[in-house]
Amino acid sequence: DGGITQSPKYLFRKEGQNVTLSCEQNLNHDAMYWYRQDPGQGLRLIYYSQIVNDFQKGDIAEGYSVSREKKESFPLTVTSAQKNPTAFYLCASSIGTGGPSHNEQFFGPGTRLTVL
Amino acid sequence: AQSVTQLDSQVPVFEEAPVELRCNYSSSVSVYLFWYVQYPNQGLQLLLKYLSGSTLVKGINGFEAEFNKSQTSFHLRKPSVHISDTAEYFCAVRRTGTASKLTFGTGTRLQVTL
């Protein structure tokens, strides 16, 4: 059964700690994305990766880091430099950068991060 | 750069009534348009998309949307809603061409009641 998994579903961390959110896909997609969702603000792009070993900053990359060592995995680290990390984090993937349909994004179930 | 405006943050409606969720976009180039639905504490699911061709697009769950280039709009409609349609709906736009990012609106909360 193909799809995107994110773990954990709920995550709590103490202020000043780094935390890593997992995102795995078995859709054989080249491109992967991380979004942050806050109430009333929609989704904002943090980082995206179009191919293994390559990634680009999105609109709100400060305080976050990513890696793309494997095609199926795109973990997001929320560092202590992120001033307001409490949010709902969504991972997505798409086939790649070919024709218009290749960029349709499929979303994971999300991870809710709360900083105590 | 492109932007998306969803003017209605919340839309209350009675079951079996029709509904329209409004979406306007701004872009200096051609775009693709999308509507996504999000149920509580879940990810987003694609409802429908406009890439080219007919301006009336039909999606899942009985939803449809019409692309209006002159008014730069892509409003979502359903002739008769159900309780199960209660969710957050997001409009998104992407510039045509390769490797272009999705830009989302702030969302509209559809609340269906009996």
PDB file of C-alpha atoms in Angstrom:
ATOM      1  CA  ASP A   1       0.000   0.000   0.000  1.00  0.00           C
ATOM      2  CA  GLY A   2       1.830   3.102  -1.234  1.00  0.00           C
ATOM      3  CA  GLY A   3       1.899   6.354   0.672  1.00  0.00           C
ATOM      4  CA  ILE A   4       3.695   8.783   2.934  1.00  0.00           C
ATOM      5  CA  THR A   5       4.282   8.128   6.599  1.00  0.00           C
ATOM      6  CA  GLN A   6       5.242  10.656   9.232  1.00  0.00           C
ATOM      7  CA  SER A   7       6.298   9.835  12.736  1.00  0.00           C
ATOM      8  CA  PRO A   8       5.573  10.482  15.445  1.00  0.00           C
ATOM      9  CA  LYS A   9       2.035  11.846  15.227  1.00  0.00           C
ATOM     10  CA  TYR A  10       2.513  13.941  18.380  1.00  0.00           C
ATOM     11  CA  LEU A  11       5.853  15.204  19.644  1.00  0.00           C
ATOM     12  CA  PHE A  12       6.748  17.196  22.727  1.00  0.00           C
ATOM     13  CA  ARG A  13      10.082  18.835  23.314  1.00  0.00           C
ATOM     14  CA  LYS A  14      11.614  21.126  25.849  1.00  0.00           C
ATOM     15  CA  GLU A  15      12.715  24.573  24.845  1.00  0.00           C
ATOM     16  CA  GLY A  16      16.314  24.588  23.605  1.00  0.00           C
ATOM     17  CA  GLN A  17      16.299  21.008  22.311  1.00  0.00           C
ATOM     18  CA  ASN A  18      16.673  19.912  18.720  1.00  0.00           C
ATOM     19  CA  VAL A  19      14.121  17.423  17.430  1.00  0.00           C
ATOM     20  CA  THR A  20      13.893  15.428  14.186  1.00  0.00           C
ATOM     21  CA  LEU A  21      10.635  14.652  12.391  1.00  0.00           C
ATOM     22  CA  SER A  22      10.529  11.620  10.157  1.00  0.00           C
ATOM     23  CA  CYS A  23       9.046  11.452   6.649  1.00  0.00           C
ATOM     24  CA  GLU A  24       9.151   8.306   4.513  1.00  0.00           C
ATOM     25  CA  GLN A  25       7.501   7.613   1.156  1.00  0.00           C
ATOM     26  CA  ASN A  26       7.259   4.444  -0.901  1.00  0.00           C
ATOM     27  CA  LEU A  27       5.753   6.093  -3.973  1.00  0.00           C
ATOM     28  CA  ASN A  28       9.102   6.255  -5.772  1.00  0.00           C
ATOM     29  CA  HIS A  29       8.746  10.030  -5.963  1.00  0.00           C
ATOM     30  CA  ASP A  30      11.778  12.187  -6.686  1.00  0.00           C
ATOM     31  CA  ALA A  31      10.567  15.384  -5.011  1.00  0.00           C
ATOM     32  CA  MET A  32       9.755  15.865  -1.333  1.00  0.00           C
ATOM     33  CA  TYR A  33       8.599  18.867   0.676  1.00  0.00           C
ATOM     34  CA  TRP A  34       8.165  20.069   4.255  1.00  0.00           C
ATOM     35  CA  TYR A  35       5.439  22.519   5.245  1.00  0.00           C
ATOM     36  CA  ARG A  36       4.528  24.200   8.477  1.00  0.00           C
ATOM     37  CA  GLN A  37       0.863  24.859   9.278  1.00  0.00           C
ATOM     38  CA  ASP A  38      -0.309  27.417  11.829  1.00  0.00           C
ATOM     39  CA  PRO A  39      -3.946  28.356  12.512  1.00  0.00           C
ATOM     40  CA  GLY A  40      -5.191  30.975  10.069  1.00  0.00           C
ATOM     41  CA  GLN A  41      -1.961  31.001   8.052  1.00  0.00           C
ATOM     42  CA  GLY A  42      -2.332  28.096   5.687  1.00  0.00           C
ATOM     43  CA  LEU A  43       0.739  26.083   4.732  1.00  0.00           C
ATOM     44  CA  ARG A  44       4.192  27.606   4.424  1.00  0.00           C
ATOM     45  CA  LEU A  45       7.071  25.858   2.682  1.00  0.00           C
ATOM     46  CA  ILE A  46      10.127  25.154   4.838  1.00  0.00           C
ATOM     47  CA  TYR A  47      12.406  23.090   2.566  1.00  0.00           C
ATOM     48  CA  TYR A  48      12.059  21.011  -0.567  1.00  0.00           C
ATOM     49  CA  SER A  49      14.171  18.488  -2.390  1.00  0.00           C
ATOM     50  CA  GLN A  50      13.897  17.622  -6.065  1.00  0.00           C
ATOM     51  CA  ILE A  51      16.439  14.811  -6.052  1.00  0.00           C
ATOM     52  CA  VAL A  52      18.605  12.814  -3.676  1.00  0.00           C
ATOM     53  CA  ASN A  53      21.481  14.744  -2.085  1.00  0.00           C
ATOM     54  CA  ASP A  54      19.995  18.087  -3.084  1.00  0.00           C
ATOM     55  CA  PHE A  55      17.561  20.438  -1.333  1.00  0.00           C
ATOM     56  CA  GLN A  56      16.524  24.098  -1.370  1.00  0.00           C
ATOM     57  CA  LYS A  57      15.230  26.524   1.213  1.00  0.00           C
ATOM     58  CA  GLY A  58      11.577  27.429   1.096  1.00  0.00           C
ATOM     59  CA  ASP A  59       9.936  30.543   2.454  1.00  0.00           C
ATOM     60  CA  ILE A  60      10.605  29.943   6.169  1.00  0.00           C
ATOM     61  CA  ALA A  61      13.797  27.847   6.401  1.00  0.00           C
ATOM     62  CA  GLU A  62      15.411  29.677   9.333  1.00  0.00           C
ATOM     63  CA  GLY A  63      15.774  27.414  12.363  1.00  0.00           C
ATOM     64  CA  TYR A  64      15.276  24.218  10.365  1.00  0.00           C
ATOM     65  CA  SER A  65      17.557  21.756   8.607  1.00  0.00           C
ATOM     66  CA  VAL A  66      16.994  18.769   6.326  1.00  0.00           C
ATOM     67  CA  SER A  67      18.875  15.960   4.635  1.00  0.00           C
ATOM     68  CA  ARG A  68      18.088  13.784   1.613  1.00  0.00           C
ATOM     69  CA  GLU A  69      20.447  10.843   1.676  1.00  0.00           C
ATOM     70  CA  LYS A  70      17.859   8.378   0.359  1.00  0.00           C
ATOM     71  CA  LYS A  71      15.094   8.828  -2.178  1.00  0.00           C
ATOM     72  CA  GLU A  72      12.399   7.622   0.193  1.00  0.00           C
ATOM     73  CA  SER A  73      13.415   9.657   3.250  1.00  0.00           C
ATOM     74  CA  PHE A  74      13.428  13.404   3.984  1.00  0.00           C
ATOM     75  CA  PRO A  75      13.838  14.078   7.724  1.00  0.00           C
ATOM     76  CA  LEU A  76      13.327  17.564   9.133  1.00  0.00           C
ATOM     77  CA  THR A  77      15.257  18.815  12.173  1.00  0.00           C
ATOM     78  CA  VAL A  78      13.754  21.633  14.178  1.00  0.00           C
ATOM     79  CA  THR A  79      16.672  23.313  15.893  1.00  0.00           C
ATOM     80  CA  SER A  80      16.820  25.421  19.020  1.00  0.00           C
ATOM     81  CA  ALA A  81      17.257  28.431  16.749  1.00  0.00           C
ATOM     82  CA  GLN A  82      13.617  28.184  15.656  1.00  0.00           C
ATOM     83  CA  LYS A  83      11.909  30.799  17.816  1.00  0.00           C
ATOM     84  CA  ASN A  84       8.373  29.499  17.649  1.00  0.00           C
ATOM     85  CA  PRO A  85       8.424  25.808  16.708  1.00  0.00           C
ATOM     86  CA  THR A  86       5.023  24.750  18.016  1.00  0.00           C
ATOM     87  CA  ALA A  87       3.015  23.886  14.888  1.00  0.00           C
ATOM     88  CA  PHE A  88       1.639  21.126  12.703  1.00  0.00           C
ATOM     89  CA  TYR A  89       4.260  19.859  10.241  1.00  0.00           C
ATOM     90  CA  LEU A  90       3.294  18.256   6.936  1.00  0.00           C
ATOM     91  CA  CYS A  91       5.490  16.313   4.564  1.00  0.00           C
ATOM     92  CA  ALA A  92       4.584  15.882   0.905  1.00  0.00           C
ATOM     93  CA  SER A  93       6.018  14.277  -2.199  1.00  0.00           C
ATOM     94  CA  SER A  94       5.530  14.468  -5.946  1.00  0.00           C
ATOM     95  CA  ILE A  95       6.750  12.436  -8.911  1.00  0.00           C
ATOM     96  CA  GLY A  96       9.192  15.109  -9.936  1.00  0.00           C
ATOM     97  CA  THR A  97       9.623  18.041 -12.183  1.00  0.00           C
ATOM     98  CA  GLY A  98       8.323  16.782 -15.482  1.00  0.00           C
ATOM     99  CA  GLY A  99       4.931  17.650 -16.921  1.00  0.00           C
ATOM    100  CA  PRO A 100       2.174  19.376 -14.936  1.00  0.00           C
ATOM    101  CA  SER A 101       0.818  16.182 -13.410  1.00  0.00           C
ATOM    102  CA  HIS A 102       4.277  15.292 -12.161  1.00  0.00           C
ATOM    103  CA  ASN A 103       4.060  18.059  -9.632  1.00  0.00           C
ATOM    104  CA  GLU A 104       0.846  16.941  -7.939  1.00  0.00           C
ATOM    105  CA  GLN A 105       1.755  16.739  -4.279  1.00  0.00           C
ATOM    106  CA  PHE A 106       0.660  13.921  -1.991  1.00  0.00           C
ATOM    107  CA  PHE A 107       0.639  14.634   1.745  1.00  0.00           C
ATOM    108  CA  GLY A 108       1.465  12.625   4.823  1.00  0.00           C
ATOM    109  CA  PRO A 109      -0.741  12.648   7.960  1.00  0.00           C
ATOM    110  CA  GLY A 110       1.391  15.252   9.753  1.00  0.00           C
ATOM    111  CA  THR A 111       3.256  15.605  13.052  1.00  0.00           C
ATOM    112  CA  ARG A 112       2.044  17.990  15.740  1.00  0.00           C
ATOM    113  CA  LEU A 113       5.041  19.441  17.582  1.00  0.00           C
ATOM    114  CA  THR A 114       4.555  21.152  20.925  1.00  0.00           C
ATOM    115  CA  VAL A 115       7.362  22.940  22.718  1.00  0.00           C
ATOM    116  CA  LEU A 116       6.954  22.965  26.469  1.00  0.00           C
TER     117      LEU A 116
ATOM    118  CA  ALA B   1       5.467  35.668  -7.477  1.00  0.00           C
ATOM    119  CA  GLN B   2       1.963  34.361  -7.109  1.00  0.00           C
ATOM    120  CA  SER B   3      -0.467  34.664  -4.225  1.00  0.00           C
ATOM    121  CA  VAL B   4      -3.807  33.187  -3.207  1.00  0.00           C
ATOM    122  CA  THR B   5      -6.636  34.826  -1.302  1.00  0.00           C
ATOM    123  CA  GLN B   6      -9.404  32.933   0.436  1.00  0.00           C
ATOM    124  CA  LEU B   7     -11.568  35.706   1.795  1.00  0.00           C
ATOM    125  CA  ASP B   8     -13.842  33.524   3.920  1.00  0.00           C
ATOM    126  CA  SER B   9     -12.110  32.020   6.939  1.00  0.00           C
ATOM    127  CA  GLN B  10     -15.308  30.197   7.958  1.00  0.00           C
ATOM    128  CA  VAL B  11     -18.431  29.189   6.064  1.00  0.00           C
ATOM    129  CA  PRO B  12     -21.359  27.752   8.043  1.00  0.00           C
ATOM    130  CA  VAL B  13     -23.995  25.908   6.035  1.00  0.00           C
ATOM    131  CA  PHE B  14     -26.899  23.549   6.679  1.00  0.00           C
ATOM    132  CA  GLU B  15     -26.812  19.989   5.432  1.00  0.00           C
ATOM    133  CA  GLU B  16     -28.155  19.526   1.880  1.00  0.00           C
ATOM    134  CA  ALA B  17     -27.684  23.226   1.102  1.00  0.00           C
ATOM    135  CA  PRO B  18     -25.363  24.374  -1.698  1.00  0.00           C
ATOM    136  CA  VAL B  19     -22.021  25.934  -0.897  1.00  0.00           C
ATOM    137  CA  GLU B  20     -19.376  28.032  -2.640  1.00  0.00           C
ATOM    138  CA  LEU B  21     -15.898  28.560  -1.259  1.00  0.00           C
ATOM    139  CA  ARG B  22     -14.132  31.478  -2.878  1.00  0.00           C
ATOM    140  CA  CYS B  23     -10.554  31.577  -4.127  1.00  0.00           C
ATOM    141  CA  ASN B  24      -8.836  34.403  -5.976  1.00  0.00           C
ATOM    142  CA  TYR B  25      -5.254  34.353  -7.151  1.00  0.00           C
ATOM    143  CA  SER B  26      -2.696  36.811  -8.361  1.00  0.00           C
ATOM    144  CA  SER B  27       0.015  35.951 -10.843  1.00  0.00           C
ATOM    145  CA  SER B  28       1.812  37.576 -13.743  1.00  0.00           C
ATOM    146  CA  VAL B  29       2.239  34.227 -15.499  1.00  0.00           C
ATOM    147  CA  SER B  30       0.110  31.194 -16.287  1.00  0.00           C
ATOM    148  CA  VAL B  31      -0.762  29.015 -13.328  1.00  0.00           C
ATOM    149  CA  TYR B  32      -2.148  25.669 -12.329  1.00  0.00           C
ATOM    150  CA  LEU B  33      -4.825  25.695  -9.608  1.00  0.00           C
ATOM    151  CA  PHE B  34      -5.708  23.189  -6.919  1.00  0.00           C
ATOM    152  CA  TRP B  35      -8.199  22.617  -4.125  1.00  0.00           C
ATOM    153  CA  TYR B  36      -7.226  20.462  -1.153  1.00  0.00           C
ATOM    154  CA  VAL B  37      -9.311  19.260   1.810  1.00  0.00           C
ATOM    155  CA  GLN B  38      -7.994  18.651   5.312  1.00  0.00           C
ATOM    156  CA  TYR B  39      -9.924  16.743   7.969  1.00  0.00           C
ATOM    157  CA  PRO B  40      -8.982  17.378  11.630  1.00  0.00           C
ATOM    158  CA  ASN B  41      -5.435  16.340  12.502  1.00  0.00           C
ATOM    159  CA  GLN B  42      -4.832  14.834   9.083  1.00  0.00           C
ATOM    160  CA  GLY B  43      -2.835  15.658   5.999  1.00  0.00           C
ATOM    161  CA  LEU B  44      -4.214  17.271   2.856  1.00  0.00           C
ATOM    162  CA  GLN B  45      -6.102  15.385   0.168  1.00  0.00           C
ATOM    163  CA  LEU B  46      -6.429  16.660  -3.387  1.00  0.00           C
ATOM    164  CA  LEU B  47     -10.048  17.470  -4.309  1.00  0.00           C
ATOM    165  CA  LEU B  48      -9.491  18.695  -7.858  1.00  0.00           C
ATOM    166  CA  LYS B  49      -7.088  20.551 -10.084  1.00  0.00           C
ATOM    167  CA  TYR B  50      -7.072  22.778 -13.148  1.00  0.00           C
ATOM    168  CA  LEU B  51      -4.130  22.285 -15.484  1.00  0.00           C
ATOM    169  CA  SER B  52      -5.575  23.214 -18.875  1.00  0.00           C
ATOM    170  CA  GLY B  53      -8.599  22.659 -21.107  1.00  0.00           C
ATOM    171  CA  SER B  54     -12.168  22.889 -19.853  1.00  0.00           C
ATOM    172  CA  THR B  55     -12.580  25.583 -17.236  1.00  0.00           C
ATOM    173  CA  LEU B  56     -15.115  23.513 -15.284  1.00  0.00           C
ATOM    174  CA  VAL B  57     -13.304  20.892 -13.275  1.00  0.00           C
ATOM    175  CA  LYS B  58     -14.988  18.061 -11.427  1.00  0.00           C
ATOM    176  CA  GLY B  59     -13.383  16.451  -8.410  1.00  0.00           C
ATOM    177  CA  ILE B  60     -14.020  13.891  -5.737  1.00  0.00           C
ATOM    178  CA  ASN B  61     -16.919  13.877  -3.265  1.00  0.00           C
ATOM    179  CA  GLY B  62     -19.203  15.801  -5.657  1.00  0.00           C
ATOM    180  CA  PHE B  63     -17.144  19.006  -5.670  1.00  0.00           C
ATOM    181  CA  GLU B  64     -16.458  21.093  -8.747  1.00  0.00           C
ATOM    182  CA  ALA B  65     -14.637  24.332  -9.479  1.00  0.00           C
ATOM    183  CA  GLU B  66     -14.579  26.816 -12.322  1.00  0.00           C
ATOM    184  CA  PHE B  67     -11.468  28.569 -13.532  1.00  0.00           C
ATOM    185  CA  ASN B  68     -12.190  32.170 -14.516  1.00  0.00           C
ATOM    186  CA  LYS B  69      -9.103  33.760 -16.012  1.00  0.00           C
ATOM    187  CA  SER B  70     -10.592  37.240 -16.409  1.00  0.00           C
ATOM    188  CA  GLN B  71     -11.605  37.370 -12.749  1.00  0.00           C
ATOM    189  CA  THR B  72      -8.557  35.368 -11.593  1.00  0.00           C
ATOM    190  CA  SER B  73     -10.817  33.110  -9.584  1.00  0.00           C
ATOM    191  CA  PHE B  74     -11.183  29.395  -8.926  1.00  0.00           C
ATOM    192  CA  HIS B  75     -14.249  29.026  -6.704  1.00  0.00           C
ATOM    193  CA  LEU B  76     -15.190  25.634  -5.285  1.00  0.00           C
ATOM    194  CA  ARG B  77     -18.819  24.534  -5.307  1.00  0.00           C
ATOM    195  CA  LYS B  78     -21.008  21.675  -4.194  1.00  0.00           C
ATOM    196  CA  PRO B  79     -24.767  21.571  -4.868  1.00  0.00           C
ATOM    197  CA  SER B  80     -25.665  19.696  -1.673  1.00  0.00           C
ATOM    198  CA  VAL B  81     -23.316  19.291   1.274  1.00  0.00           C
ATOM    199  CA  HIS B  82     -23.190  16.555   3.895  1.00  0.00           C
ATOM    200  CA  ILE B  83     -22.099  16.578   7.508  1.00  0.00           C
ATOM    201  CA  SER B  84     -19.005  14.639   6.416  1.00  0.00           C
ATOM    202  CA  ASP B  85     -17.889  17.613   4.294  1.00  0.00           C
ATOM    203  CA  THR B  86     -17.017  19.516   7.457  1.00  0.00           C
ATOM    204  CA  ALA B  87     -13.314  20.233   7.058  1.00  0.00           C
ATOM    205  CA  GLU B  88     -10.726  22.873   6.141  1.00  0.00           C
ATOM    206  CA  TYR B  89     -10.381  23.632   2.445  1.00  0.00           C
ATOM    207  CA  PHE B  90      -7.258  25.094   0.874  1.00  0.00           C
ATOM    208  CA  CYS B  91      -6.831  26.681  -2.530  1.00  0.00           C
ATOM    209  CA  ALA B  92      -3.332  26.531  -4.018  1.00  0.00           C
ATOM    210  CA  VAL B  93      -1.607  27.879  -7.104  1.00  0.00           C
ATOM    211  CA  ARG B  94       1.533  26.899  -8.937  1.00  0.00           C
ATOM    212  CA  ARG B  95       3.261  28.613 -11.815  1.00  0.00           C
ATOM    213  CA  THR B  96       3.285  26.523 -14.981  1.00  0.00           C
ATOM    214  CA  GLY B  97       6.591  25.060 -15.966  1.00  0.00           C
ATOM    215  CA  THR B  98       8.966  22.845 -14.096  1.00  0.00           C
ATOM    216  CA  ALA B  99      10.126  22.877 -10.496  1.00  0.00           C
ATOM    217  CA  SER B 100       7.626  25.434  -9.294  1.00  0.00           C
ATOM    218  CA  LYS B 101       6.430  25.667  -5.704  1.00  0.00           C
ATOM    219  CA  LEU B 102       2.832  25.515  -4.514  1.00  0.00           C
ATOM    220  CA  THR B 103       1.485  28.633  -2.843  1.00  0.00           C
ATOM    221  CA  PHE B 104      -1.452  28.049  -0.491  1.00  0.00           C
ATOM    222  CA  GLY B 105      -4.275  30.254   0.658  1.00  0.00           C
ATOM    223  CA  THR B 106      -5.024  30.588   4.364  1.00  0.00           C
ATOM    224  CA  GLY B 107      -7.887  28.108   4.214  1.00  0.00           C
ATOM    225  CA  THR B 108     -11.674  28.138   4.663  1.00  0.00           C
ATOM    226  CA  ARG B 109     -13.319  26.187   7.428  1.00  0.00           C
ATOM    227  CA  LEU B 110     -16.572  24.625   6.147  1.00  0.00           C
ATOM    228  CA  GLN B 111     -18.923  23.805   9.013  1.00  0.00           C
ATOM    229  CA  VAL B 112     -21.967  21.739   8.016  1.00  0.00           C
ATOM    230  CA  THR B 113     -24.786  21.429  10.546  1.00  0.00           C
ATOM    231  CA  LEU B 114     -28.185  19.743  10.641  1.00  0.00           C
TER     232      LEU B 114
END
